[in-house]
Structures are given as C-alpha cells and as structure tokens.
Coordinates of C-alpha atoms and ligand atoms in Angstrom, one line a residue:
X1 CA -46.0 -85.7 -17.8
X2 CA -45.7 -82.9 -16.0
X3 CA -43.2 -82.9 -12.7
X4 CA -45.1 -79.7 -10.6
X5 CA -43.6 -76.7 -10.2
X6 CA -40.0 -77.1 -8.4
X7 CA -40.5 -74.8 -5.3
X8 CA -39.6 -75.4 -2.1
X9 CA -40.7 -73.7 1.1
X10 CA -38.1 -74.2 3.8
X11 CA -37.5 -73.6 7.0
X12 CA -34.6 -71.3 7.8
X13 CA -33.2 -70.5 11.0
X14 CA -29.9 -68.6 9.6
X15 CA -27.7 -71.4 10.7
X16 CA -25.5 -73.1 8.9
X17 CA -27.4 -76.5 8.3
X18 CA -30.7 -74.4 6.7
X19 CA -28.5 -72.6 4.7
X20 CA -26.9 -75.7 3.3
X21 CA -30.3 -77.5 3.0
X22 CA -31.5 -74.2 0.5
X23 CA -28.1 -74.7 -0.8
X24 CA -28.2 -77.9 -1.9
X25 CA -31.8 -77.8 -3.5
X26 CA -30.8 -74.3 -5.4
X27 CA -27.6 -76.7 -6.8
X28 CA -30.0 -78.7 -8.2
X29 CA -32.1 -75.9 -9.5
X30 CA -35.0 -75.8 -7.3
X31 CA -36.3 -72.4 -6.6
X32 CA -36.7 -72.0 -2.7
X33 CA -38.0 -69.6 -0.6
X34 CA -36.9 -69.3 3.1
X35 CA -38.9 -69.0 5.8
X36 CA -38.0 -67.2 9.0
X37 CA -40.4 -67.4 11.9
X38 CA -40.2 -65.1 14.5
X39 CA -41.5 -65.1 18.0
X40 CA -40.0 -62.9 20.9
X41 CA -37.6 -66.1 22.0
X42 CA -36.0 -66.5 18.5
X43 CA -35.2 -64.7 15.8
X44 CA -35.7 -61.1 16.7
X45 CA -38.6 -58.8 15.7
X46 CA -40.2 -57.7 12.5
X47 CA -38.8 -54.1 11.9
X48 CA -35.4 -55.4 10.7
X49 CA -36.9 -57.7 8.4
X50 CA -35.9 -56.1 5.0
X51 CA -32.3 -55.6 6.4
X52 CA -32.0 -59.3 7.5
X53 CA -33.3 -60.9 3.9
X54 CA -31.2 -58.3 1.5
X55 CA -28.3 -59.5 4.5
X56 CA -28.9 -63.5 3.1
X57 CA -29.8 -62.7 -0.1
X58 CA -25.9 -61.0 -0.6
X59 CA -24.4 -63.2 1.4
X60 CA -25.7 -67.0 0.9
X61 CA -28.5 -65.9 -2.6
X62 CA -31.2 -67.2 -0.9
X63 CA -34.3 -65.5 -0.6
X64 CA -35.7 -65.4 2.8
X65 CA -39.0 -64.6 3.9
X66 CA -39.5 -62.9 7.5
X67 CA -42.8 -64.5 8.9
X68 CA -44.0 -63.1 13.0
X69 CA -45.7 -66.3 14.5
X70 CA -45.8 -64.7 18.1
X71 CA -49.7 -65.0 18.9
X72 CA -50.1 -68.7 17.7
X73 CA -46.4 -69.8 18.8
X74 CA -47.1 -68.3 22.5
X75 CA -50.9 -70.2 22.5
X76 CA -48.9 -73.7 21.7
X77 CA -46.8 -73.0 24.7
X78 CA -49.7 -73.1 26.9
X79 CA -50.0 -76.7 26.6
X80 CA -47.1 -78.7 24.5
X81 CA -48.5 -82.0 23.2
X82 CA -44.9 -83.4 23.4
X83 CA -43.6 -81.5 26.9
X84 CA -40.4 -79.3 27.2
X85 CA -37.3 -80.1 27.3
X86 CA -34.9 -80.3 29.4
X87 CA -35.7 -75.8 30.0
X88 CA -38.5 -74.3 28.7
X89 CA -38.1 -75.7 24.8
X90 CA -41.0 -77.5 23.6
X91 CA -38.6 -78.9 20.6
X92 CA -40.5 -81.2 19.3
X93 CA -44.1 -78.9 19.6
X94 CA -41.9 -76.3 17.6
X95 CA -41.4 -77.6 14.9
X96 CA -44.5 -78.9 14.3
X97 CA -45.8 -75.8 14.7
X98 CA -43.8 -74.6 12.5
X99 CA -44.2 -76.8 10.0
X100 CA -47.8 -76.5 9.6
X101 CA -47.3 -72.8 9.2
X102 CA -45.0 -73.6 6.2
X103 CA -47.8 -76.3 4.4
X104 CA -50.3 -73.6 5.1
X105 CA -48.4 -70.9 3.0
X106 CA -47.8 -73.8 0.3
X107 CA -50.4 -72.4 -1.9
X108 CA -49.2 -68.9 -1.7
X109 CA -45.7 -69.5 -2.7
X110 CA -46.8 -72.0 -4.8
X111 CA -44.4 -74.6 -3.7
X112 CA -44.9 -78.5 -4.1
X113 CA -42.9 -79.7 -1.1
X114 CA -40.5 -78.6 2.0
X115 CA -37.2 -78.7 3.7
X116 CA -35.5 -78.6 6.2
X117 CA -31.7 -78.3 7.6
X118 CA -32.5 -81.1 10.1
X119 CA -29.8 -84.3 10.5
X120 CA -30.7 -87.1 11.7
X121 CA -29.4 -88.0 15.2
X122 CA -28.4 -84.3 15.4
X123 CA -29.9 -83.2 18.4
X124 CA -30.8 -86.0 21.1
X125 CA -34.4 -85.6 21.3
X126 CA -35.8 -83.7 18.3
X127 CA -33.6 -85.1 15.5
X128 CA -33.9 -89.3 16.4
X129 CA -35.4 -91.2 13.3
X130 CA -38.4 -92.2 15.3
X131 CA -39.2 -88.1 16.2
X132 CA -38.7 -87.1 12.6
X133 CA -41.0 -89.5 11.9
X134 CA -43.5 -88.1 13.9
X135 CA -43.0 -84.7 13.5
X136 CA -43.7 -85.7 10.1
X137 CA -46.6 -86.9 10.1
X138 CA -48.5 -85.0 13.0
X139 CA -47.4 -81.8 11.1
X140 CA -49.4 -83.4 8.6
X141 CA -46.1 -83.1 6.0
X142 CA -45.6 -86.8 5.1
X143 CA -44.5 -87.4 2.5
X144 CA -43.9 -84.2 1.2
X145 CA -41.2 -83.0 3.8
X146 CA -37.6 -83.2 2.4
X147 CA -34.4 -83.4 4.7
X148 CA -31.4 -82.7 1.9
X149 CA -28.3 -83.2 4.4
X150 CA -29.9 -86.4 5.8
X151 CA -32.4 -87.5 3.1
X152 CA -30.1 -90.5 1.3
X153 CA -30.5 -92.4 5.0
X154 CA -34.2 -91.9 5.1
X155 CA -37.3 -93.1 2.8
X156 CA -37.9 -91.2 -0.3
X157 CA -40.2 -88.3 -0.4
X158 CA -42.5 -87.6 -3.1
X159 CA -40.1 -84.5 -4.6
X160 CA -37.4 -87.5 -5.2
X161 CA -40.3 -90.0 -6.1
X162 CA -41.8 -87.5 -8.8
X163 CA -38.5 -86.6 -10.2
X164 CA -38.6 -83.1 -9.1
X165 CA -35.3 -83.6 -7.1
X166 CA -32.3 -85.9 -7.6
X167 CA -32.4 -88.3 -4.1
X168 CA -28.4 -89.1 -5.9
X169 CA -27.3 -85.0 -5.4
X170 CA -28.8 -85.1 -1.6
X171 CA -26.6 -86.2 1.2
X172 CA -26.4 -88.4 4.3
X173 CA -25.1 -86.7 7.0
X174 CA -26.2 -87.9 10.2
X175 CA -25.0 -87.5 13.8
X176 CA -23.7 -84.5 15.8
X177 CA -20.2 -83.8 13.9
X178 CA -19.5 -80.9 12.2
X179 CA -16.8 -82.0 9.4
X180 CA -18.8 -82.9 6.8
X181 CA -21.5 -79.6 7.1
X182 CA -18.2 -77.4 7.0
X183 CA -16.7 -78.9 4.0
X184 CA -20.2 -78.7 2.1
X185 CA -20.4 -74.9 3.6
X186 CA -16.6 -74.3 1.6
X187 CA -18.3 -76.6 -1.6
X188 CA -20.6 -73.7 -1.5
X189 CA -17.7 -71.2 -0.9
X190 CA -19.8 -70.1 2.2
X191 CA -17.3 -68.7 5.2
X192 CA -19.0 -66.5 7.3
X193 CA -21.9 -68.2 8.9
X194 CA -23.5 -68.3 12.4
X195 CA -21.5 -70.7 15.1
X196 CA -23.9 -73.7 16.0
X197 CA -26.4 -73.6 19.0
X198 CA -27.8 -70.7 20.8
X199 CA -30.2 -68.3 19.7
X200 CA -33.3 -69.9 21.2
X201 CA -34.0 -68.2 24.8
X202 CA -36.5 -70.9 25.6
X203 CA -33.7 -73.6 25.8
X204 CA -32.0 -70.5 28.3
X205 CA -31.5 -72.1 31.7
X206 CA -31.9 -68.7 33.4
X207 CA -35.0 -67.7 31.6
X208 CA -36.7 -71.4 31.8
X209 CA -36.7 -70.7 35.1
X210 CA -38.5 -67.7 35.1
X211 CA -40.8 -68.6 32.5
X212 CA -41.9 -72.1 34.4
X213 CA -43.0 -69.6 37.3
X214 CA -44.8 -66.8 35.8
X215 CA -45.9 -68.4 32.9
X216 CA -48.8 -70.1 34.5
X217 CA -50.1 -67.0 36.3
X218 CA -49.9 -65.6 33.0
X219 CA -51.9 -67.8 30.7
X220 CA -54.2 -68.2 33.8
X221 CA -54.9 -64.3 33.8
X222 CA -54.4 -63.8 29.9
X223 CA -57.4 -66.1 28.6
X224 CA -57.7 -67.2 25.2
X225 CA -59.3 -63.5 23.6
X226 CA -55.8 -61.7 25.1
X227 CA -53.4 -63.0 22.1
X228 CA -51.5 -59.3 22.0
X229 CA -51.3 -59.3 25.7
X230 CA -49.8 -62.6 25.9
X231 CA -47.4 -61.6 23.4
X232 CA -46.3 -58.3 25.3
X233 CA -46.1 -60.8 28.1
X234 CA -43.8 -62.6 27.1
X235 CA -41.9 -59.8 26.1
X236 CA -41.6 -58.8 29.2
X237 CA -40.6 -61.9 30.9
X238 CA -37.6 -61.4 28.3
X239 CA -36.6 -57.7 30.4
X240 CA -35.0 -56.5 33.1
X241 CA -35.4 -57.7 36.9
X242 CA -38.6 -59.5 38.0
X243 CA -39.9 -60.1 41.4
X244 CA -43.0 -61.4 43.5
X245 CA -43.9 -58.9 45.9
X246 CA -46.3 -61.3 47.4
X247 CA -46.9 -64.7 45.7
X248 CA -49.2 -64.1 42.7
X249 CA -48.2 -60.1 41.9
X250 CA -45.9 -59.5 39.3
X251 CA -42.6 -56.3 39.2
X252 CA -40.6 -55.5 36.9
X253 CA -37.9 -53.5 37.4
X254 CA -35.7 -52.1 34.1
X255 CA -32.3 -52.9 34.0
X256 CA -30.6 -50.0 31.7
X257 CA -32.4 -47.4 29.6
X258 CA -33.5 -49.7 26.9
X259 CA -35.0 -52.0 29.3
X260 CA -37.2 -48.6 30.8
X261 CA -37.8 -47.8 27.9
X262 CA -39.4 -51.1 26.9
X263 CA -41.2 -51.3 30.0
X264 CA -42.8 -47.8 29.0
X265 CA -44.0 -48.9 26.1
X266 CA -45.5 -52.5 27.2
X267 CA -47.5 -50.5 30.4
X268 CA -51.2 -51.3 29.8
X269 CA -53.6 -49.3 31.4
X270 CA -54.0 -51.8 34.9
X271 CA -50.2 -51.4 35.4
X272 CA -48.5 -49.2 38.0
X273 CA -45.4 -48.0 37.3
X274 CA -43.0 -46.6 39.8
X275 CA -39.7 -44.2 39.8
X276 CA -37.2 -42.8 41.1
X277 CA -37.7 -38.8 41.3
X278 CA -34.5 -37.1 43.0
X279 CA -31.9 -39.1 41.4
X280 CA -31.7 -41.7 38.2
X281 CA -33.4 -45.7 39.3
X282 CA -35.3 -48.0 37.1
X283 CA -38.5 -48.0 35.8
X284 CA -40.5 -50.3 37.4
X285 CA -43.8 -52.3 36.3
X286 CA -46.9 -53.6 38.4
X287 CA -48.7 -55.7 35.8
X288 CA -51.8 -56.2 36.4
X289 CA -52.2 -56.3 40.1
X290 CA -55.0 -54.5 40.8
X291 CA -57.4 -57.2 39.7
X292 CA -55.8 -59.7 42.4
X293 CA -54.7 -57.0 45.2
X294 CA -57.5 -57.3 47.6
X295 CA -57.5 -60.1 48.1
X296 CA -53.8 -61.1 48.2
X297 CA -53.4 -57.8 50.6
X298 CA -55.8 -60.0 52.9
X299 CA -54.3 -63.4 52.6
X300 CA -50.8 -62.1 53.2
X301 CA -51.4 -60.0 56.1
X302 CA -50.5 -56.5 54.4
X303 CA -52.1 -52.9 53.7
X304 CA -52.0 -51.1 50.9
X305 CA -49.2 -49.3 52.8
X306 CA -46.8 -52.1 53.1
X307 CA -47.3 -52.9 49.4
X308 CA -46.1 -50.0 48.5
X309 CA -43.3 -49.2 50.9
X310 CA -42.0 -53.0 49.4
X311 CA -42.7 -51.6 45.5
X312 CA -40.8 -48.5 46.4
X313 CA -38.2 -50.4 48.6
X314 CA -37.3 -52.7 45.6
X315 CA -37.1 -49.8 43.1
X316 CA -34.4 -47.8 45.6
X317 CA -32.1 -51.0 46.3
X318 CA -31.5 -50.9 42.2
X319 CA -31.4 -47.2 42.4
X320 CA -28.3 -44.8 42.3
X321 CA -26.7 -45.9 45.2
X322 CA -25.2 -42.9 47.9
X323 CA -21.8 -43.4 49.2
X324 CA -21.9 -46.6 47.7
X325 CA -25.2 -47.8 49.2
X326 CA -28.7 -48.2 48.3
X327 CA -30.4 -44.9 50.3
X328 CA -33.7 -43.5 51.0
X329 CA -35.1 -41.4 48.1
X330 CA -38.4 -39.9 47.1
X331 CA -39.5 -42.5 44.5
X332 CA -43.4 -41.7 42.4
X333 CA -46.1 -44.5 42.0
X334 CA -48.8 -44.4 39.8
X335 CA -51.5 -46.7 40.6
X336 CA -52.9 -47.9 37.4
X337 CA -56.6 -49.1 36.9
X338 CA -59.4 -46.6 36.9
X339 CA -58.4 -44.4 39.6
X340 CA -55.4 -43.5 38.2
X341 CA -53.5 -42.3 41.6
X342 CA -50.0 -40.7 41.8
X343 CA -48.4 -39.8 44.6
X344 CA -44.6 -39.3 45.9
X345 CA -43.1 -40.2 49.2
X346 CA -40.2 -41.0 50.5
X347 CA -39.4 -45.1 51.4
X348 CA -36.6 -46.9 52.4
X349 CA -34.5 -49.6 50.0
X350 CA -35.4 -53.1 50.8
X351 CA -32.8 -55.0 52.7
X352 CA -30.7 -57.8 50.4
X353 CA -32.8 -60.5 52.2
X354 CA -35.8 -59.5 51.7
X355 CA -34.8 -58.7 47.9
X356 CA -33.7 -62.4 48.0
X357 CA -37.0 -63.6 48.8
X358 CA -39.0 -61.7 46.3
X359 CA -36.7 -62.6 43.2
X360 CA -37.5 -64.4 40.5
Ligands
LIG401 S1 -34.5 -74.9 20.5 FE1 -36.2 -73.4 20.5 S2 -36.5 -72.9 18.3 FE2 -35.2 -74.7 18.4 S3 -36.8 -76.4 18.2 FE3 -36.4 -76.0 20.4 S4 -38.0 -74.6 21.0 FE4 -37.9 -74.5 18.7

C-alpha cells in the first residue's frame, strides 16, 4: 500500500522552534517546504525574499518559501473571531489564518500534511491544549496538522497513523522552558539562530495603541473593494509621527529620510502633503481628509485657515530647530484632491501642549 507522498508544508517563522520542527521531519526524511507569510507587522516585505531563503537554505538546509498575505491578513483584522490579545495580536485568528493559507497551497506543493514549531503550553493563550485544538479544527486541518516538538503528548495525526512519519522520532516538549529546544538546536549542530519573542509589531504595546485608534477610522473609510489601500495603510500606521488634527483627520509627519521617503511614495492622490521650504523638516501626510473636512471644519469650530496654520504648526515644531528652538519658517502645502492647490506661507510651530493634544 502506498503511504502518499512524504511532504510537508510548514509554517516557518525563522525562529528557533520552526526550524527545529522542519528539522526534525527532514531527520526522518520528509521533504518539507517552509512557509513564510508576510504582512507589514511580521516578517518584512517581499523584495528580499530570494536573499532571506538562500540565507536558511545555507544556514539551517531548509527550503523556505516567501508567501505576502497582506490584503487577506489585514481584512481578518477587521473583525477577529477569537479577539486580540492582550495589544493588538489577534493570536489565535493568526494562525488560523494562516493555516488555511498553508492547506490551500497543499495541492501545489503537493504535500500530504503540515507542521508546525508550536509547544504545547508555550505561550499562555495560543499554545493551551484546548486552543490547539481549536485552531485545529476551525482551520479546518484536523487531523492532518503535525506538532513534531509537542506531538508524543498529543493524539496521533494521520502522517503518524499512515506510517508516513515515526510518532517514536517526534518529541514532547511542552511548557515555556528553553533547555530542551537548545539541546535539540546543538543535536542539529544549529548555533546561530533568532533569540525567542519579538518580531511581531502587533503584539507592540506602542503600536497597539495606535492601531486600536486609527484602525477603525480606517476600515470605516477603506471599504471592502480598497484591499491595496488598506495595505498601504497599514504601512503607514507602521511610520513616523502621527497625529489628529481634529478628531477624525489623520497626519503623518516622517521621522528621518527613510520615513519621508516612504510617506512619498504611499501619497495617494486625496492626500496633502506639507514641507518645510527654507530649511530641512519632515514630510508630512494628510490622508484622506478632504472627503471628511467640511464637515469636521464645521463641527469643530475651524476655517480652512486654522487647519492649516495647525498642519503647518505641527510640521515646524519637528522642524530644524533655531537656536535650539522650534521657529517660524515658510513651510508648502499641497492640497490634494481635484483641485490640486499649493501654496507657501509662513506659520508658526505649535506649542508643546497643543502638540500633546493632537498625538497619537
Ligand atoms: S504574535 Fe503576531 S504573528 Fe504571532 S500569532 Fe500573534 S498575531 Fe500572529
């Protein structure tokens, strides 16, 4: 009888629990491919996806795969089925997300099962017995999802059922302690790996709390049709220095020339952007105010005037400073949206207070 073809996808994060989990199947002589979502909050981006597989092929001999998921990872944040926690982290979402990515590339690659570097009891919410479980089967995976480094303290999966992996040459680590992954990483004669934690700027406390703000006005304005937007979006939320001039208008200001940069290239045609013209400032962003303007002008008790003195006034107090203080300067706004004004004047820096106020 034939066993199926001894492929695993699995998910791979770069740290040092998916490496071992690829490890331990390759042992064994399973071929697996890695998969390595990514999504503005982890990962990275696309372009140094070449570099970053040759880099794990060399260094661990597993063959990763570099897979963006932005669009549909961003629409699950909308609305997590299983909340955030305790930041902006929809754990348990994630990786049911991603998991149903992986079944759905099973075909391709050919593979008859998954893995993961998951331990049970690793992580307090995600990684209980009860939430495997579930991620399990609402990822629609049970059965056919295999933990290596836990699976000896969970039920058999069909790869060990089938024969296609031996459940005696898979492990049962469980809880949060490192010994036992580090003296399987030097089994392997792996040294250099990623330090545990980090790398996931949704469980960022800072960040969370911008997110948690803006989000909503985002995925209220963004509707379901705006997938690149909301992807830009969220790359901005992930930049430089952002403020509420009134309640509902979003500005970002650039922090260093990368981040000015960036902002350049994420302006959409609605935007304004504002500068500094007699001496070096950020770049600052509008995005997408003029749709709401009038009517937030109204409810707030502010012309067109004021708005902009408060644009400009932010963009100076980040501004090269004079004699060590924020100073007047002649700063250039152009209005996005069709009309498409430019214009130069000369403002004031807002006071620290007001600044205060505004931040996000
Ligand atoms: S920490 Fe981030 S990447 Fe990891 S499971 Fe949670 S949301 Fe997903």
């Amino acid at each position: 009888m034939s066993l199926g073809r001894r492929r695993a996808l699995a998910l791979f994060s770069g740290g040092l629990d998916s490496i071992l989990a690829c490890r331990v199947l390759m042992e064994q002589g399973v071929e697996v491919v890695a998969l390595r979502f990514i999504t503005p909050f982890f990962d990275g981006d696309v372009a140094g996806a070449a570099d970053y597989s040759a880099t794990m092929q060399a260094k661990y001999g597993i063959h990763v795969q570099v897979l963006d998921v932005s669009r549909d990872y961003i629409n699950m944040l909308r609305a997590p089925q299983h909340g955030f926690g305790r930041h902006f982290n929809p754990c348990i979402d994630c990786k049911i997300f991603m998991l149903r990515q992986a079944r759905a590339l099973m075909p391709e690659f050919q593979a008859s099962f998954l893995a993961t570097g998951e331990v049970l009891g690793q992580r307090p919410m995600s990684q209980r017995r009860d939430t495997l479980h579930l991620i399990e089967r609402e990822s629609g995976c049970a059965g056919i999802l295999l933990r290596p480094l836990s699976a000896r303290l969970l039920p058999p999966t069909k790869p060990e059922l089938t024969g296609l992996v031996d459940r005696e040459r898979l492990y049962r680590l469980a809880g949060r302690g490192r010994k036992e992954q580090q003296a399987l990483a030097e089994h392997f004669n792996i040294v250099d790996y990623p330090a545990p934690a980090g790398g996931c700027l949704l469980a960022d406390v800072n960040l969370a709390l911008r997110f948690r703000r803006l989000s909503p006005g985002i995925f209220g304005v963004v509707r379901d049709n705006g997938g690149d937007s909301l992807v830009d979006d969220f790359r901005l939320l992930l930049l430089g220095r952002h403020f509420e001039p009134l309640p509902g208008l979003w500005f970002i200001l650039g922090r260093d020339q990368k981040d000015n940069e960036r902002l350049l290239a994420l302006r959409e045609p609605g935007d304004w952007l504002l500068h500094m013209v007699d001496r070096p400032g950020p770049v600052a962003l509008l995005r997408r105010g003029e749709r709401v303007m009038p009517n937030l002008l109204a409810e707030n008790g502010l012309d067109m005037a004021g708005l902009e003195a408060r644009l400009a006034g932010l963009v100076l107090r980040y501004g090269k400073k004079v004699a060590g203080q924020p100073a007047s300067g002649l700063v250039r706004i152009e209005r996005g949206g069709p009309s498409r004004v430019s214009r130069e004047e000369v403002f004031a820096p807002l006071a620290d207070e007001l600044v205060q106020d505004l931040v996000v």
